[in-house]
XYZ file of C-alpha atoms in Angstrom:
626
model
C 0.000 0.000 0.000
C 3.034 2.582 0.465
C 4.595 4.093 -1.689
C 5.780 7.496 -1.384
C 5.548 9.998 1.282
C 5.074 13.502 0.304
C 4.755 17.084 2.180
C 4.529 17.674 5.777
C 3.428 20.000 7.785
C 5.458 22.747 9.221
C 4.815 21.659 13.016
C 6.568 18.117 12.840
C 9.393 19.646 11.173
C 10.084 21.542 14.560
C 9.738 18.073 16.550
C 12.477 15.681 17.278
C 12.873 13.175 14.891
C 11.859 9.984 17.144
C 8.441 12.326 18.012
C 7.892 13.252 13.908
C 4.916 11.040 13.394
C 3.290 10.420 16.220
C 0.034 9.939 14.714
C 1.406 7.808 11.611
C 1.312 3.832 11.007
C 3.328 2.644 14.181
C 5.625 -0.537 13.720
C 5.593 -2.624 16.436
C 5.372 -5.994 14.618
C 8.842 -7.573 14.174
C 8.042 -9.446 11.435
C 6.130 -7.514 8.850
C 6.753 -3.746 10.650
C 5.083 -1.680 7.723
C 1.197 -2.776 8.109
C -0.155 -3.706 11.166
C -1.229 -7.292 11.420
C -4.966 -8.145 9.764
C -7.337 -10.396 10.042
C -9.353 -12.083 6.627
C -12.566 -11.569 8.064
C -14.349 -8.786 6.108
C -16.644 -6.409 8.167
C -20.393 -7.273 8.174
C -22.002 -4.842 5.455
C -25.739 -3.784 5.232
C -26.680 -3.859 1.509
C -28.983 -0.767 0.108
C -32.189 0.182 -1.002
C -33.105 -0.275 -4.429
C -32.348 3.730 -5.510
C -29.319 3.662 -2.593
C -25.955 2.846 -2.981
C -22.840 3.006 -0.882
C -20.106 4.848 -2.259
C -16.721 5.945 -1.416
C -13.127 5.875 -2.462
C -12.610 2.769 0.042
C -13.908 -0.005 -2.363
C -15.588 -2.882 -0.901
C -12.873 -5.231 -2.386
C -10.468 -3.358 0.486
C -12.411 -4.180 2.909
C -10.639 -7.111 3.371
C -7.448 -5.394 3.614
C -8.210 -3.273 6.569
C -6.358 -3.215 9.373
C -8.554 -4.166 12.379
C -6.607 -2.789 14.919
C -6.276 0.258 13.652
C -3.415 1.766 11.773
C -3.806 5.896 12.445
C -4.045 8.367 15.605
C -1.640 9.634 18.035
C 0.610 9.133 20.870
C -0.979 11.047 22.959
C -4.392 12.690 24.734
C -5.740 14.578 21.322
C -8.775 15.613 19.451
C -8.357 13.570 16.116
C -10.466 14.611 12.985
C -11.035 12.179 9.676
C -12.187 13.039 6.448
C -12.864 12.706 2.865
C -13.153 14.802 -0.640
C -15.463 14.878 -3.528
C -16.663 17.522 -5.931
C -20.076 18.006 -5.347
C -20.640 17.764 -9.295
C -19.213 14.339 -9.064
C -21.904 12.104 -11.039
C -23.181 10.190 -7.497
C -23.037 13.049 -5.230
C -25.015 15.981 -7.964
C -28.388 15.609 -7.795
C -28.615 12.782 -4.820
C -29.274 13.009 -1.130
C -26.580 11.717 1.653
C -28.941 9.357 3.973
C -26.246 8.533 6.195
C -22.408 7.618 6.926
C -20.658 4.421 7.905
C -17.182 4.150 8.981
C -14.734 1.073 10.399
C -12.822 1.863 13.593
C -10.067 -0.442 15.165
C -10.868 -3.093 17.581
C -9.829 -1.170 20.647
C -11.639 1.562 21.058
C -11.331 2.084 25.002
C -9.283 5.437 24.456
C -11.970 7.005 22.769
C -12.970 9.328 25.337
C -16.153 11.304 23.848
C -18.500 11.186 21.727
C -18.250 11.133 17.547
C -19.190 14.240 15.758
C -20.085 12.800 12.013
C -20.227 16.121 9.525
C -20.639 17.580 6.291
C -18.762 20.392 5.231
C -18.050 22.835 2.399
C -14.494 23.092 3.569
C -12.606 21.162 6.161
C -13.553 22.533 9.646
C -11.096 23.044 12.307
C -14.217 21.720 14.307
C -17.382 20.021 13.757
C -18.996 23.492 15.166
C -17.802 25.018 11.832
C -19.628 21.948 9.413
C -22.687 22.951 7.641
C -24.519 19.684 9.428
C -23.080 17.583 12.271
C -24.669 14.616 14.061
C -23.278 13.186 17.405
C -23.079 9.686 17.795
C -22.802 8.499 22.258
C -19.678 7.081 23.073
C -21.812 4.223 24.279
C -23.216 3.246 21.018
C -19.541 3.084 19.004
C -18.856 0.396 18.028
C -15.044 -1.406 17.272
C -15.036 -2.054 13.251
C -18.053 -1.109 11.331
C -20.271 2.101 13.000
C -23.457 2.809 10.338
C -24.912 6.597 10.903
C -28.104 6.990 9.991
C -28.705 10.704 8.782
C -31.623 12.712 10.995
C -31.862 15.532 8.367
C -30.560 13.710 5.119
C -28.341 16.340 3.182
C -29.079 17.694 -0.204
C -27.554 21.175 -2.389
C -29.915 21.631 -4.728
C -27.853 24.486 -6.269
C -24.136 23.585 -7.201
C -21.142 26.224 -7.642
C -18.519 24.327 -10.514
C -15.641 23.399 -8.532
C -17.433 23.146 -4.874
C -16.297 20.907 -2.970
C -18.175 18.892 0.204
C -16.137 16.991 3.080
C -17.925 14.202 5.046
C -15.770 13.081 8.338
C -15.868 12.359 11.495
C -13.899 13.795 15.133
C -13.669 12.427 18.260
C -10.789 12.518 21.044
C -8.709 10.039 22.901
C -7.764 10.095 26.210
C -4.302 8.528 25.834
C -1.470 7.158 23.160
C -4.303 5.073 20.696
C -4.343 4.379 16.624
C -8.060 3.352 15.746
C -8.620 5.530 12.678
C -8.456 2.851 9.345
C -7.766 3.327 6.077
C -6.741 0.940 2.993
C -6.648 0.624 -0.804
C -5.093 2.973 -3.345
C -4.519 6.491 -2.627
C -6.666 8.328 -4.465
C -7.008 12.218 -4.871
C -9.350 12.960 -1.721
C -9.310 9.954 -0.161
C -8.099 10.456 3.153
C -7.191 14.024 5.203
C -6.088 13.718 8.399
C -6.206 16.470 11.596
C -4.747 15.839 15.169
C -5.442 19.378 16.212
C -2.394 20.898 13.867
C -4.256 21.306 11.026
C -5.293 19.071 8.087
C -3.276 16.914 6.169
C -4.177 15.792 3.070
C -2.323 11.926 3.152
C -3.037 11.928 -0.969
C 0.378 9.603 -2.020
C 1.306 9.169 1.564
C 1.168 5.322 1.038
C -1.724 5.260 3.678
C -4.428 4.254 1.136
C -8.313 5.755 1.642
C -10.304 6.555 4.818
C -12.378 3.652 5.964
C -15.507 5.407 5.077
C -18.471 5.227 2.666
C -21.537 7.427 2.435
C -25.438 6.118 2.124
C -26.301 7.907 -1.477
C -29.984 8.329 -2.884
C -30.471 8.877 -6.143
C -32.698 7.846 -9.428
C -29.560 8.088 -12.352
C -26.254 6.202 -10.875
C -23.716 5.880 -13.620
C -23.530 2.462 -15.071
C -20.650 3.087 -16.974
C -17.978 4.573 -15.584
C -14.153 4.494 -15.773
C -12.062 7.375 -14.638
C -8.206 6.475 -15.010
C -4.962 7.550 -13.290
C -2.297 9.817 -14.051
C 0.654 8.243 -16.434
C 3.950 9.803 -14.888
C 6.605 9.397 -16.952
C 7.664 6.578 -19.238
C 11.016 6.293 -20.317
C 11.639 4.477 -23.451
C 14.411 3.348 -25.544
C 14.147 4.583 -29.132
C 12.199 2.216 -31.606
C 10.770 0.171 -28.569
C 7.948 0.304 -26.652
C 6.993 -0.732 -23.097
C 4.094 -1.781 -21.351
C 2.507 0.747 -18.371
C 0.335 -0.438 -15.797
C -2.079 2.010 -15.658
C -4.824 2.692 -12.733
C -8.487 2.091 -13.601
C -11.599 3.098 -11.491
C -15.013 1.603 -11.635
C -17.363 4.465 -10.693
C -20.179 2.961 -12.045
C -22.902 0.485 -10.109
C -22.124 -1.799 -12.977
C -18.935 -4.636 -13.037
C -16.511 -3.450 -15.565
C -15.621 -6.498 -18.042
C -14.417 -4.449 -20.980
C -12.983 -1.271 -21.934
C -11.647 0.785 -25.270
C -8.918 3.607 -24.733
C -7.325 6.059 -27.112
C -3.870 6.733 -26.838
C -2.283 9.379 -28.043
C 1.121 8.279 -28.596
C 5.195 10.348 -27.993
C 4.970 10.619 -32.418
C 1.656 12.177 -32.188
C -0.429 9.493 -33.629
C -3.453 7.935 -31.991
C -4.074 4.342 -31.547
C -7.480 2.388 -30.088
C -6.740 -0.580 -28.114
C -10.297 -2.660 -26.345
C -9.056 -4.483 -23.000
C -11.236 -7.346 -21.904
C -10.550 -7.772 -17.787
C -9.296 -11.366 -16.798
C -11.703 -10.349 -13.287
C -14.659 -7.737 -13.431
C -14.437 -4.810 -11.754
C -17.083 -4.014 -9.151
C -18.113 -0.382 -8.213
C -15.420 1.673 -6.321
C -13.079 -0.848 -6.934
C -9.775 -0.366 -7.849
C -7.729 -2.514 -11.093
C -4.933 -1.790 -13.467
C -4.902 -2.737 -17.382
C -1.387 -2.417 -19.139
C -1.136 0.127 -22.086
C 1.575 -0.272 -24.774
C 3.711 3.557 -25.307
C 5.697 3.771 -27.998
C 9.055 5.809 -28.303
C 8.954 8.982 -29.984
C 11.585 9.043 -33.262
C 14.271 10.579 -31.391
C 15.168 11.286 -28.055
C 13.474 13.879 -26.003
C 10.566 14.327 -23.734
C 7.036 14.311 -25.375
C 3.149 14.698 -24.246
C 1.269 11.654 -23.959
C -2.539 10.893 -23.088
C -5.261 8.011 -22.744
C -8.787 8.029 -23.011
C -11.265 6.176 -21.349
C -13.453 6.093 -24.459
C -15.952 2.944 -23.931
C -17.020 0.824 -20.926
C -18.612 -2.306 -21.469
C -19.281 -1.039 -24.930
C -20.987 2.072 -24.091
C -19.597 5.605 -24.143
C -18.122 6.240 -20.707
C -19.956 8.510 -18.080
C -16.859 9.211 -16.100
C -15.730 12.896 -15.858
C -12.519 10.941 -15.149
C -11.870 9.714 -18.497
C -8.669 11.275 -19.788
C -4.980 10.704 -18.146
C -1.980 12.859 -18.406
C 1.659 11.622 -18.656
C 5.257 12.009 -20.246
C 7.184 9.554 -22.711
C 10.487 10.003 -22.704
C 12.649 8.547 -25.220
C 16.153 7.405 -24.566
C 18.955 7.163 -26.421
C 20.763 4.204 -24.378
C 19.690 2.475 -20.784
C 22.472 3.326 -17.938
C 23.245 1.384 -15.662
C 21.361 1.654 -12.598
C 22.936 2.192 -9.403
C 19.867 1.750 -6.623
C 20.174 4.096 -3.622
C 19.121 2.644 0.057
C 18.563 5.044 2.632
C 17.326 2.875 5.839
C 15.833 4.684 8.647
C 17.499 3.591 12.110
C 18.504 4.005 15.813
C 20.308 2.538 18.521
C 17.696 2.731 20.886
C 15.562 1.058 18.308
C 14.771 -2.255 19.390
C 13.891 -3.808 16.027
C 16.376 -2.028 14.119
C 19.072 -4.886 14.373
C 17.182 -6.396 11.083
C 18.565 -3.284 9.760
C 21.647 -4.052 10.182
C 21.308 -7.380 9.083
C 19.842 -6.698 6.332
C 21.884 -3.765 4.862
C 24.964 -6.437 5.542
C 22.941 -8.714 3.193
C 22.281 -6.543 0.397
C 26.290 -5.460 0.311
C 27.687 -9.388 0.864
C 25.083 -9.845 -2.325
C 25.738 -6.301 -4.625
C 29.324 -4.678 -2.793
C 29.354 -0.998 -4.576
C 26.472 -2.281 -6.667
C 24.073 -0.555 -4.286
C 24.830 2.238 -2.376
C 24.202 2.126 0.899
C 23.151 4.935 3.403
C 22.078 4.380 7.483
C 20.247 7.520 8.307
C 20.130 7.406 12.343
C 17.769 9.178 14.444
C 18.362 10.168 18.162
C 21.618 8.377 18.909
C 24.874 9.529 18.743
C 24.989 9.260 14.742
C 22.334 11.505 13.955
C 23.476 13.750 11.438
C 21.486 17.603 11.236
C 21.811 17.487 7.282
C 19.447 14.117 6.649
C 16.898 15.654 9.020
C 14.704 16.623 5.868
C 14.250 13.394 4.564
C 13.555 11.552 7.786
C 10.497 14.667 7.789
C 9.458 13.357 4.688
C 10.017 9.935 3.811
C 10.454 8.174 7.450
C 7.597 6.723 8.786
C 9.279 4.358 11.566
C 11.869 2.323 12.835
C 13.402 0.414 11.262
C 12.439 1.086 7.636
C 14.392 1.395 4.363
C 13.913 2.876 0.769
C 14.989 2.294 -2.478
C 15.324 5.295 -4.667
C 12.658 7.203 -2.658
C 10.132 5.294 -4.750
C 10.025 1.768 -2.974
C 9.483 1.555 0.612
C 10.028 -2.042 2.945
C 11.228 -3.287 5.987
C 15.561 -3.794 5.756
C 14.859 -7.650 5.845
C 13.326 -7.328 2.618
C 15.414 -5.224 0.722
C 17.526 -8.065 -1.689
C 13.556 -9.096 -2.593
C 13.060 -5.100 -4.268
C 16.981 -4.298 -5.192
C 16.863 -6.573 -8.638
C 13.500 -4.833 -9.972
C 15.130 -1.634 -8.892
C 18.592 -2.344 -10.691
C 16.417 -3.522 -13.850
C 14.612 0.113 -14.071
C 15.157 2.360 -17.201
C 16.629 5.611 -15.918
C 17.001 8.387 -17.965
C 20.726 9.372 -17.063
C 23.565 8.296 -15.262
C 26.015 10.412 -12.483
C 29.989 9.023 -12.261
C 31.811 10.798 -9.616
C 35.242 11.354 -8.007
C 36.308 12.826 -4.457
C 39.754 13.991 -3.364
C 40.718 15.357 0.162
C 41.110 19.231 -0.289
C 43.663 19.998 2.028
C 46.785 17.785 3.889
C 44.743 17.903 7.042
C 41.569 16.464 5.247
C 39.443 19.076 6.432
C 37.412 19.529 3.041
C 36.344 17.078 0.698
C 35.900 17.957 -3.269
C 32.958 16.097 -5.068
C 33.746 16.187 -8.435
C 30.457 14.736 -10.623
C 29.525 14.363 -14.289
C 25.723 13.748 -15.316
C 24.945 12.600 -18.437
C 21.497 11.914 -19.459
C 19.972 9.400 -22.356
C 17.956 12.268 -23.684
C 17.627 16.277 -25.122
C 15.404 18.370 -23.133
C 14.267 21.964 -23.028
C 13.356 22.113 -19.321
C 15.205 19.336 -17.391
C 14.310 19.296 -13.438
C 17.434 17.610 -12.245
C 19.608 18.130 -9.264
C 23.044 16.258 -7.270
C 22.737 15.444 -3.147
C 25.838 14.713 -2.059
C 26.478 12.512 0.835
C 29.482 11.395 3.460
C 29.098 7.633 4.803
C 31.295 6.151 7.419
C 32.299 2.386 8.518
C 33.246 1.409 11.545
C 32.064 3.591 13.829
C 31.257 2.278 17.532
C 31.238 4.198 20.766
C 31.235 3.579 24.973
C 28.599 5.601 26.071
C 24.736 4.536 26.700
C 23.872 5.695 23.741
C 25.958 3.818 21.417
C 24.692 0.329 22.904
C 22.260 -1.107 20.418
C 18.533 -1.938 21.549
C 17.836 -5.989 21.332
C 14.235 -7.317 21.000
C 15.559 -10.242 19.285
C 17.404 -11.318 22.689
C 16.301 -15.226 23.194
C 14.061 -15.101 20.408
C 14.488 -17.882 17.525
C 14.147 -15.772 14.081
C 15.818 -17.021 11.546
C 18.953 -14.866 10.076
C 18.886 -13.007 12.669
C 21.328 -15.405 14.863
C 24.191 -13.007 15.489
C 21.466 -11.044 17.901
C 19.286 -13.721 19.173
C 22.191 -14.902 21.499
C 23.003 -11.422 22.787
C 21.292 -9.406 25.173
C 18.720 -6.663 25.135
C 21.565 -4.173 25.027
C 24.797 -5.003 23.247
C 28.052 -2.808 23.141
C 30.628 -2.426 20.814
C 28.563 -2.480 18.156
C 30.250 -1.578 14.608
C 27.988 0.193 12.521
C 28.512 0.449 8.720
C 27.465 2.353 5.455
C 26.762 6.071 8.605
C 25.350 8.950 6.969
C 27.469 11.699 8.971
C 27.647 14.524 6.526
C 25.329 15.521 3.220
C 23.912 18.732 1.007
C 21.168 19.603 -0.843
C 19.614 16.036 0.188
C 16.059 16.530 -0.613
C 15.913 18.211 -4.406
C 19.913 18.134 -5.143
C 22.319 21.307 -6.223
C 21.008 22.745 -9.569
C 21.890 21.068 -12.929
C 21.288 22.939 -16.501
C 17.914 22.459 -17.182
C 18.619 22.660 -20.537
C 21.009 19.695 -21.830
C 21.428 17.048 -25.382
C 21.269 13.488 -24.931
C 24.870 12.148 -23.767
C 26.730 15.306 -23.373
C 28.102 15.424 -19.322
C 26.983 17.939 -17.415
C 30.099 19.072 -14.748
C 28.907 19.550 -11.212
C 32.106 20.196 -8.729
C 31.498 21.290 -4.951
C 34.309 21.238 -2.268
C 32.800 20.470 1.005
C 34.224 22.207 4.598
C 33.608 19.197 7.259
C 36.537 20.656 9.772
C 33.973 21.305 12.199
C 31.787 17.861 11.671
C 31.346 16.576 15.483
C 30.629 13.077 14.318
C 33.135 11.803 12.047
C 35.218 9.380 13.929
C 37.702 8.112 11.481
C 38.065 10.245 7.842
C 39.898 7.235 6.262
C 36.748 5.092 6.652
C 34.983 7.774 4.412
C 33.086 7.233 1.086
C 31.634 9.854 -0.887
C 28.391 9.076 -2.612
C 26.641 11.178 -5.299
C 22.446 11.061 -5.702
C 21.121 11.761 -9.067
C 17.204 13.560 -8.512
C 14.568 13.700 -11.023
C 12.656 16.882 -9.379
C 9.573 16.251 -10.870
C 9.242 12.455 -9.856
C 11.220 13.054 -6.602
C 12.745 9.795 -7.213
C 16.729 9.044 -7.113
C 17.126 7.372 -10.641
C 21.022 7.112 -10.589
C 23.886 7.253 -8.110
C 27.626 6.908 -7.600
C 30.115 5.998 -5.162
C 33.763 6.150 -4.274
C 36.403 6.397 -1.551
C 37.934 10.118 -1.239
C 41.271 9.842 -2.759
C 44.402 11.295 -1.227
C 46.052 13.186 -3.627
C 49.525 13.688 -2.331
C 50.797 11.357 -4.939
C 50.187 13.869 -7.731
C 47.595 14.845 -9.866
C 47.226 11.807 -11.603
C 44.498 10.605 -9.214
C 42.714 13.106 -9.256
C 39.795 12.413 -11.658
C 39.131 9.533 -13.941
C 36.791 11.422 -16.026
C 38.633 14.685 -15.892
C 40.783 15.265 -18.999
C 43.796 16.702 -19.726
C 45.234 19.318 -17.116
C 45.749 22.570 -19.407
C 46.832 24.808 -16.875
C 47.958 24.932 -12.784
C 48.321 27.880 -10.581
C 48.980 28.643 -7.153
C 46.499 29.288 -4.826
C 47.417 33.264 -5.381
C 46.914 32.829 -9.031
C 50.402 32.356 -10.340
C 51.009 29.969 -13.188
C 52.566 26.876 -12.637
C 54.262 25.152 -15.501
C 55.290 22.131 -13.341
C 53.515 20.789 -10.261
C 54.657 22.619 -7.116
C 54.477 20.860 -3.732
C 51.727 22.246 -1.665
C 48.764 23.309 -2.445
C 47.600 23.443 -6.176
C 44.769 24.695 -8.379
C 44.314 22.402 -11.624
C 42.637 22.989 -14.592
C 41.263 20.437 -16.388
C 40.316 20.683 -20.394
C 36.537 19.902 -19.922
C 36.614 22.976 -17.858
C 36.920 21.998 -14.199
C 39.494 23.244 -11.719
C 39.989 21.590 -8.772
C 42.389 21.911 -5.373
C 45.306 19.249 -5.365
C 47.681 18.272 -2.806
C 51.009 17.421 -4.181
C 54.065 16.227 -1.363
C-alpha cells in the first residue's frame, strides 16, 4: 500500500525526529513492521435500497485489507479529525441526497474518550462546530469495526457552484497514546485528510491508502458506466521500442466493468485504439490496473502523452474521469542503474538490528552495486543534514527505501533491489572525491551527469552525501537496543544470542555529513542526450562533530529527477588522497591545461603544496602534491 511519502506540515518539522509522526502507522510488529497485522474476516455490510448505494473511495474489495486494529491516531491525549473529498458535481453526489455515513474503527476503542461528531462540510472545519450539518453519535453506542450513521436531516444542495467541494468526516478525542482511525486501498485524490489538532493533512500519495468510510447515497440516475483512469507519470523508453505501463483504472459505475476501449495518443503524435477485456470484473469503487503499450517517440526527447477512457462495457463512458496525463520520454541508451538505500534507524531502536542485518545482506550480495546509506535518528549518529528526509520519507523504525520510490522493511530489501537495478533511468552520475587539504578538512565532489535524452526544461539536481564504517562508541547511547534477545528468528542469529543491550557495536554504510539532500544542487535544465553535465562542490567538514575516522569515508553522489522526486542514478567512491600527484585526481577529468597557485600564479610544473588544476573539460579543482 506505500509508496511514497510527500509534504509535511510545518509543526513536525520543529519536533524531534523519534516524536515526527506520532500519529502515523506505528511498527511494532517484528516481522512484517510496515502494516499492522490483519485479520481475513471482512466487516459485516448492510446492503442498500433499491435507488441507494454506498459509495466511497474505500472499495468494498479493500475491505478485506483493513487493518482491524487500527493503523492511524496519536501518541498522545488529542482531538483527532477524519475526512474525505469529492466535488459536489461528481456524477453520485449531484443531484442525490446523503442518507447517512458508515465508517470502520479499530478493535480497541477504550481510548476514545467522547462522543463522535459525524459532519458535512463545504471546507474542512477546524471543528465540527464550523460543518454545515453535524450529528453526534454516544460514546456508548460506538462500536469497534463497522459504526453505520443513519442521517436525521438527510443532506441535499440543490444548487451547485462548478468546482465546490463537500467533506464528510468524522472527530472524536482520545484520552491517551491510541491508533483506531483505518484506512486501505489505493490512494486516491481525496481519499483520506487527516487532523490531530495541527491542522489538516491531506495523506493523498502518503502510502496510507483511503479513509475507511463510505456514504449512504440516494439517487434515481447512478452511472452504469464509468471508468475514470490515473495519471501516467513518466515513461522512459528506448528509441524504436515500446513498453508496457500499468495504468490505474476506477469503476465508478454500479455496474462490473468487463471491458474497456482507450485512445492513446502516442510520444509521435499518432493515436491508436486498443479494447481491454478484464481477466476479473471490476465491481463499483473498486480499484484494477490494465497495461497500455507507449511507444518511443523518433528521437530522443521528452514528449506529451494521453489516454482516453473512451468505452465501458461497450458504451460511451460517463466518467468525468476519463482522460490521463503523462510524459514519454525517449532514450537514447539504458544506464546502468545504481539503486540508492537510505534505511531509517537508531540505537535505541529495538527492532532495528534487522537493519543491520539486512543492509549487511544486500552489500555481501551487490558490494558498490548498491549504495548504501544508514540515516540514524536520536543516537549519537544523527546527522542535522538528513533531518529533511527523515520529515518526509520516514515513517518508523526500522524502515528502508529504495530510490525514494520503494518503501520495505531492511529484511526485505535483496527481494526489491533486482527490480530496482532492472529500471530504465534516464541518465547516469559518475563521480570522483579527493581530500582538499593535507589535514583532510574539506572534501571535493567532483560529478559528471549525463542523461539518455535532449530536453528543453530538465528538473534535475546532485545530493551529495558522506558515509562512514566502523564507527562504535562507549557511552549509553551507542549500545544497540535488542528485541531479538532469546528469540528464535531465523537470520537473525548473530542477535538472538546477545542481550537486550549489546556494546561495541560496529555500525557500517553512517550517513554523517550531506547537502542539498532533498531536491539536489542545480543542474542545466537545458542539456542534449549524452553530453556530461560538470557539477564540482568542495565540502568544509573541519567542524563535523561526528566523524570518527576520515579514512573510513566514502563519498556518494544522488542523481534527482525533481519532478518524480525519485533518485534514478547514483555513484560511489572512496575520497582519494592526492599527495601522490595529480594523476588521481579524476578519472573522467581530462587533460590538465593549466595549474596555478592558490594566489593565481602559473605553474608550468607541479609545485608541492597546495595546487589549483585545470582540467580541459573545464573543471578546476584543489590538489595536494608532497
Amino acid at each position: 500500500m506505500k509508496m511514497i511519502l510527500l509534504l509535511m506540515v510545518t509543526t513536525l518539522l520543529t519536533m524531534s525526529v523519534q516524536a515526527q509522526a506520532p500519529w502515523k502507522m506505528v511498527k511494532e510488529n517484528p516481522c512484517q513492521p510496515q502494516l499492522r497485522a490483519k485479520t481475513a474476516k471482512s466487516a459485516v455490510m448492510r446492503k442498500a435500497g433499491t435507488n441507494d448505494i454506498w459509495w466511497g473511495y474505500l472499495g468494498d474489495a479493500d475491505l478485506d485489507e483493513l487493518p482491524f486494529e487500527g493503523n492511524l491516531g496519536y501518541s498522545s491525549p488529542v482531538n483527532i479529525s477524519a475526512a474525505i473529498n469529492v466535488e459536489m458535481k461528481n456524477q453520485f453526489i449531484n443531484g442525490s441526497t446523503i442518507k447517512g455515513v458508515r465508517f470502520w474503527l479499530g478493535d480497541d476503542i477504550s481510548a476514545i474518550n467522547s462522543d463522535i461528531t459525524v459532519w458535512i462540510s463545504t471546507s474542512l472545519p477546524s471543528s465540527p462546530d464550523e460543518a454545515d450539518y453535524k450529528q453526534t453519535i454516544a460514546n456508548a453506542n460506538i462500536s469497534p469495526r463497522l459504526n453505520e450513521v443513519e442521517l436525521t436531516t438527510p443532506y441535499n444542495r440543490t444548487t451547485i457552484e462548478d468546482g465546490e467541494q463537500l467533506y464528510i468526516g468524522y472527530t472524536f478525542s482520545i484520552s491517551k497514546r491510541a491508533f483506531p482511525v483505518m484506512s486501505a486501498g489505493a490512494d486516491v485524490p481525496g481519499g483520506f485528510f487527516f487532523n490531530y489538532g495541527q491542522g489538516w493533512i491531506d495523506f493523498y500519495d502518503y502510502g496510507y491508502g483511503n479513509l475507511a468510510l463510505q456514504l449512504l447515497i440516494e439517487g434515481n440516475s447512478f452511472p452504469k458506466n464509468s471508468a475514470s483512469i490515473g495519471e501516467l507519470g513518466q515513461i522512459v523508453v528506448k528509441a524504436g521500442e515500446t513498453k508496457d505501463v500499468p495504468v490505474v483504472l476506477i469503476n465508478e459505475g454500479i455496474d462490473p466493468i468487463t471491458s474497456v476501449e482507450f485512445e492513446i495518443r502516442q510520444a509521435d503524435g499518432s493515436l491508436t485504439t486498443v479494447t481491454k477485456t478484464l481477466a476479473k470484473p471490476l465491481a463499483m469503487n473498486e480499484k484494477g490496473t490494465v497495461s497500455l503499450t507507449f511507444s518511443s517517440a523518433g528521437e530522443s526527447g521528452k514528449n506529451d502523452v494521453r489516454v482516453i477512457v473512451t468505452k465501458v462495457n461497450g458504451a460511451i463512458n460517463e466518467s468525468y474521469g476519463s482522460t490521463g496525463y503523462g510524459t514519454v520520454i525517449t532514450v537514447t541508451s539504458i544506464p546502468t542503474v545504481v539503486p540508492v538505500v537510505e534505511e531509517f534507524t537508531g540505537t535505541w531502536c529495538g527492532w532495528c538490528p534487522r537493519g543491520i542485518v539486512g543492509m549487511q545482506n544486500v552489500h555481501d550480495e551487490y558490494g558498490d552495486q548498491v549504495v548504501l546509506i544508514a540515516v540514524h535518528s536520536n543516537d549519537p549518529m544523527q546527522v542535522e543534514d538528513y533531518i529533511p528526509v527523515l520529515s518526509r520519507y520516514c515513517d518508523g523504525y526500522p524502515e528502508a527505501t529504495i530510490n525514494r520510490n520503494i518503501f520495505c522493511d531492511p529484511s526485505s530489501l535483496s527481494y526489491y533491489i533486482p527490480s530496482a537495478k532492472e529500471n530504465i533511468a534516464t541518465g547516469k552520475i559518475d563521480l570522483t572525491a579527493n581530500w582538499a587539504d593535507e589535514s583532510m578538512t574539506a572534501v571535493s565532489f567532483n560529478t559528471q551527469s549525463t542523461f539518455s535524452y535532449s530536453d528543453n526544461n530538465g528538473q534535475y539536481g546532485v545530493a551529495l552525501v558522506l558515509v562512514e564504517d566502523g564507527m562504535t562508541g562507549t557511552g549509553s547511547d551507542w549500545a544497540q537496543t535488542n528485541y531479538y534477545s532469546g528469540r528464535s528468528d531465523a537470520g537473525m542469529e548473530e542477535w538472538t544470542s546477545k542481550g537486550s543491550r549489546v556494546s561495541g557495536v560496529v555500525f557500517d554504510h553512517v550517513a554523517v555529513a550531506a547537502w542539498d539532500i532533498i531536491d539536489g544542487a542545480d543542474l542545466p535544465t537545458s542539456f542534449t542526450a549524452e553530453s556530461p553535465l560538470p557539477y564540482n562542490f568542495t565540502a568544509d567538514i573541519s567542524s563535523n562533530p561526528i566523524i570518527q575516522d576520515k579514512t573510513k569515508l566514502k563519498a556518494i553522489a544522488l542523481l534527482i529527477d525533481r519532478v518524480s522526486n525519485t533518485i534514478i542514478n547514483a555513484a560511489q567512491c572512496p575520497i582519494s588522497d592526492s599527495s601522490t600527484g595529480i594523476s588521481n585526481v579524476s578519472d573522467h577529468a581530462g587533460a590538465v591545461v593549466a595549474r596555478y597557485t592558490v594566489d593565481g600564479r602559473q605553474l608550468s610544473t607541479p609545485q608541492k603544496g597546495l595546487n589549483i588544476v585545470k582540467m580541459a573539460n573545464g573543471k578546476a579543482m584543489k590538489v595536494i602534491v608532497k
